Short mmCIF file of C-alpha atoms in Angstrom, two decimals:
data_model
loop_
_atom_site.label_atom_id
_atom_site.label_comp_id
_atom_site.label_asym_id
_atom_site.label_seq_id
_atom_site.Cartn_x
_atom_site.Cartn_y
_atom_site.Cartn_z
CA ALA A 25 18.57 -17.33 22.49
CA ALA A 26 15.25 -15.88 23.03
CA GLN A 27 13.48 -15.28 19.45
CA SER A 28 12.56 -11.99 18.26
CA VAL A 29 8.77 -10.75 17.72
CA GLU A 30 9.22 -11.29 14.35
CA GLN A 31 10.74 -14.52 14.30
CA LEU A 32 7.93 -16.14 16.64
CA ARG A 33 5.22 -14.49 14.29
CA ASN A 34 6.72 -16.10 11.14
CA SER A 35 7.10 -19.39 13.17
CA PHE A 36 3.54 -18.91 14.04
CA GLU A 37 2.26 -17.76 10.23
CA ARG A 38 3.96 -21.01 8.99
CA GLN A 39 2.51 -23.07 11.15
CA LEU A 40 -0.92 -21.77 11.17
CA GLN A 41 -0.98 -22.00 7.17
CA SER A 42 0.52 -25.69 7.40
CA LYS A 43 -2.62 -26.81 9.37
CA ILE A 44 -5.13 -24.74 7.71
CA GLY A 45 -3.36 -25.36 3.95
CA GLY A 46 -5.34 -28.47 3.26
CA ILE A 47 -8.98 -27.76 4.86
CA ALA A 48 -11.87 -26.57 2.35
CA ALA A 49 -13.75 -24.18 4.52
CA LYS A 50 -17.27 -22.55 3.22
CA PRO A 51 -17.96 -19.32 3.35
CA ASP A 52 -20.45 -19.17 5.37
CA ALA A 53 -19.14 -22.06 7.96
CA ALA A 54 -15.82 -20.92 9.90
CA GLU A 55 -13.48 -23.91 10.65
CA VAL A 56 -11.47 -23.86 14.00
CA VAL A 57 -7.82 -24.66 14.82
CA THR A 58 -5.42 -24.38 17.87
CA VAL A 59 -1.68 -23.42 17.10
CA LEU A 60 1.12 -22.57 19.58
CA GLY A 61 -1.96 -22.00 22.18
CA LYS A 62 -4.11 -19.93 19.98
CA THR A 63 -7.55 -20.28 18.75
CA ALA A 64 -8.05 -19.58 14.81
CA VAL A 65 -10.81 -19.34 12.77
CA PHE A 66 -11.09 -19.52 9.08
CA CYS A 67 -13.52 -19.19 6.62
CA GLY A 68 -13.47 -19.42 2.62
CA GLY A 69 -10.75 -20.15 0.55
CA SER A 70 -10.16 -23.29 -1.52
CA PRO A 71 -6.93 -25.98 -0.51
CA ALA A 72 -4.03 -25.42 -2.97
CA GLY A 73 -4.88 -27.11 -6.66
CA GLN A 74 -8.61 -27.44 -5.86
CA GLY A 75 -10.63 -24.46 -7.56
CA GLY A 76 -13.49 -22.78 -5.83
CA GLY A 77 -14.67 -19.43 -5.18
CA GLY A 78 -11.25 -18.16 -4.30
CA ASP A 79 -8.05 -18.73 -2.59
CA VAL A 80 -8.45 -16.21 -0.11
CA ARG A 81 -9.18 -16.80 3.32
CA VAL A 82 -10.06 -14.56 6.36
CA VAL A 83 -8.21 -16.01 9.65
CA HIS A 84 -9.35 -14.15 13.17
CA VAL A 85 -6.77 -15.48 15.93
CA GLY A 86 -7.50 -15.07 19.63
CA PRO A 87 -6.46 -16.50 23.04
CA ALA A 88 -6.74 -20.16 23.96
CA GLY A 89 -9.74 -18.88 26.35
CA GLU A 90 -11.61 -16.78 23.41
CA SER A 91 -15.03 -17.82 22.44
CA GLU A 92 -14.72 -20.04 18.99
CA LEU A 93 -18.19 -18.81 17.89
CA VAL A 94 -17.06 -15.26 18.50
CA LEU A 95 -14.12 -15.54 16.45
CA ALA A 96 -16.45 -17.60 13.76
CA HIS A 97 -18.84 -14.73 13.54
CA LEU A 98 -16.13 -11.80 12.94
CA ALA A 99 -14.31 -14.28 10.37
CA GLU A 100 -17.76 -14.80 8.42
CA GLY A 101 -18.73 -11.32 8.34
CA MET A 102 -15.65 -10.14 7.32
CA TYR A 103 -15.26 -13.16 4.69
CA GLU A 104 -19.38 -12.01 3.55
CA ALA A 105 -17.85 -8.29 3.04
CA LEU A 106 -14.84 -9.19 1.38
CA SER A 107 -16.73 -11.60 -1.03
CA HIS A 108 -19.14 -8.73 -2.01
CA LEU A 109 -16.49 -6.05 -2.27
CA MET A 110 -14.97 -8.48 -4.77
CA GLY A 111 -18.09 -8.97 -6.94
CA GLY A 112 -18.48 -12.67 -5.44
CA THR A 113 -15.08 -13.81 -5.80
CA THR A 114 -11.93 -13.94 -3.40
CA ASP A 115 -9.46 -14.80 -5.98
CA ARG A 116 -5.52 -13.63 -4.75
CA ALA A 117 -5.36 -11.63 -7.58
CA MET A 118 -8.66 -9.91 -7.22
CA VAL A 119 -7.94 -9.22 -3.68
CA LEU A 120 -4.68 -7.77 -4.25
CA ASP A 121 -5.94 -5.35 -7.15
CA ASN A 122 -8.41 -4.11 -4.43
CA LEU A 123 -6.28 -3.99 -1.54
CA GLU A 124 -7.68 -0.17 -0.79
CA LEU A 125 -10.88 -2.02 -0.20
CA VAL A 126 -9.38 -4.23 1.92
CA PHE A 127 -7.78 -2.05 4.41
CA LEU A 128 -10.78 0.09 4.44
CA LEU A 129 -12.61 -2.88 5.33
CA ILE A 130 -10.44 -3.99 8.45
CA ASP A 131 -11.00 -0.58 9.57
CA GLU A 132 -14.79 -0.46 9.50
CA HIS A 133 -14.16 -3.74 11.05
CA CYS A 134 -12.70 -3.36 14.26
CA ASP A 135 -10.53 -0.57 15.67
CA GLY A 136 -7.57 -1.31 18.05
CA GLY A 137 -9.14 -4.42 19.23
CA ILE A 138 -12.61 -3.20 19.38
CA ILE A 139 -15.14 -4.84 17.13
CA LEU A 140 -16.81 -2.39 15.46
CA GLU A 141 -18.99 -4.25 13.22
CA THR A 142 -19.61 -7.71 12.31
CA ASP A 143 -22.51 -7.55 9.39
CA GLY A 144 -21.18 -8.29 6.50
CA GLN A 145 -22.97 -6.35 4.34
CA LYS A 146 -23.70 -3.57 6.50
CA LEU A 147 -18.96 -3.51 5.99
CA ALA A 148 -19.40 -3.72 2.58
CA GLY A 149 -21.55 -0.70 2.63
CA SER A 150 -19.80 1.02 4.90
CA VAL A 151 -16.48 0.80 2.71
CA LEU A 152 -18.42 1.63 -0.55
CA LEU A 153 -19.65 4.63 0.73
CA ARG A 154 -16.32 5.89 2.53
CA ASP A 155 -13.95 4.78 -1.04
CA GLU A 156 -16.91 7.11 -2.99
CA GLU A 157 -15.92 9.81 -0.30
CA GLU A 158 -12.54 9.50 -0.21
CA PRO A 159 -11.55 11.47 -3.13
CA THR A 160 -13.03 14.33 -2.12
CA MET A 161 -11.27 14.48 1.41
CA GLY A 162 -7.84 14.42 0.10
CA GLN A 163 -6.02 16.52 -2.38
CA GLY A 164 -7.50 14.88 -5.52
CA MET A 165 -7.33 11.52 -6.29
CA GLU A 166 -7.21 11.44 -9.99
CA GLY A 167 -6.83 8.34 -11.60
CA GLN A 168 -7.57 6.34 -8.97
CA GLY A 169 -10.30 4.28 -10.01
CA GLY A 170 -13.65 4.19 -7.99
CA GLY A 171 -13.04 1.36 -6.31
CA MET A 172 -14.68 -0.88 -8.64
CA PRO A 173 -13.22 -4.68 -8.50
CA GLY A 174 -11.52 -5.93 -11.57
CA GLN A 175 -10.56 -2.29 -12.62
CA ALA A 176 -7.36 -1.59 -11.57
CA PRO A 177 -6.26 2.03 -11.54
CA PRO A 178 -4.04 2.84 -14.30
CA MET A 179 -0.60 3.37 -13.20
CA GLN A 180 0.91 6.61 -13.40
CA SER A 181 4.16 6.87 -15.13
CA SER A 182 6.68 8.27 -11.92
CA GLY A 183 10.02 8.29 -13.95
CA GLY A 184 11.56 6.13 -11.11
CA MET A 185 10.26 7.75 -8.24
CA GLY A 186 9.04 4.36 -6.57
CA GLY A 187 5.15 5.22 -7.25
CA LEU A 188 5.51 9.00 -6.68
CA GLY A 189 4.61 11.42 -9.20
CA MET A 190 7.17 14.03 -9.66
CA GLY A 191 8.33 16.71 -6.99
CA MET A 192 5.90 14.30 -4.77
CA GLY A 193 7.32 13.55 -1.33
CA GLY A 194 6.26 10.96 1.06
CA GLY A 195 4.20 13.46 2.92
CA ASP A 196 2.16 14.65 0.16
CA MET A 197 0.77 11.86 -1.00
CA THR A 198 -3.34 10.98 0.13
CA ILE A 199 -3.85 7.76 1.60
CA GLY A 200 -5.29 6.33 -1.80
CA GLN A 201 -2.20 7.07 -3.64
CA ALA A 202 -0.01 5.88 -0.62
CA LEU A 203 -2.62 2.73 -0.38
CA MET A 204 -1.80 2.19 -4.22
CA GLN A 205 1.49 2.70 -3.56
CA ALA A 206 2.01 -0.05 -1.14
CA ARG A 207 -0.14 -2.59 -3.75
CA ASN A 208 2.19 -1.86 -6.29
CA GLN A 209 4.53 -2.74 -4.13
CA ILE A 210 3.28 -6.03 -3.01
CA MET A 211 2.26 -7.07 -6.70
CA ALA A 212 6.25 -6.35 -7.71
CA ASN A 213 7.12 -8.52 -4.81
CA LEU A 214 4.69 -11.16 -4.92
CA ASN A 215 5.89 -11.43 -8.96
CA GLN A 216 9.60 -11.84 -8.15
CA THR A 217 8.76 -15.10 -6.04
#
């Protein structure tokens, strides 16, 4: 029986995690592994149970023939920008509290498979500039915080509406509000496991 795309992806992610789980990769020196015929390059993060600069890793996956140096350059730039945005630490809680910045970082890094920027400092600068502009572009984002690492924006009471304010449907949310709702749902799911 053929596996679904989701089953194949889950299998790939489990195998990738088992391969990189015990490897300590430095933030500025990517490591390379091969999983199911694909090249995976990652940097940052500490193996489970060990201390370090954080437990979050940046992983870039490419086809078997992809240049490991290009993938390493991409992963290192992304990790440098992530570390800068998170105030020098990349622990899971900090990254989840600032998930909207991570989404903006990915958007500045590449678009549709096309690499837009690889320099970590430029990426971080673009994200911070864009994050400051975001409230003026939408309908207003009261209580959304300015993207300051370590400061989770205040939770708004939604009266059981799943993170939406009273009278606000899914189509009425700003991007910042949608990202905040996604972050809250991810945090709730992680707390249940």
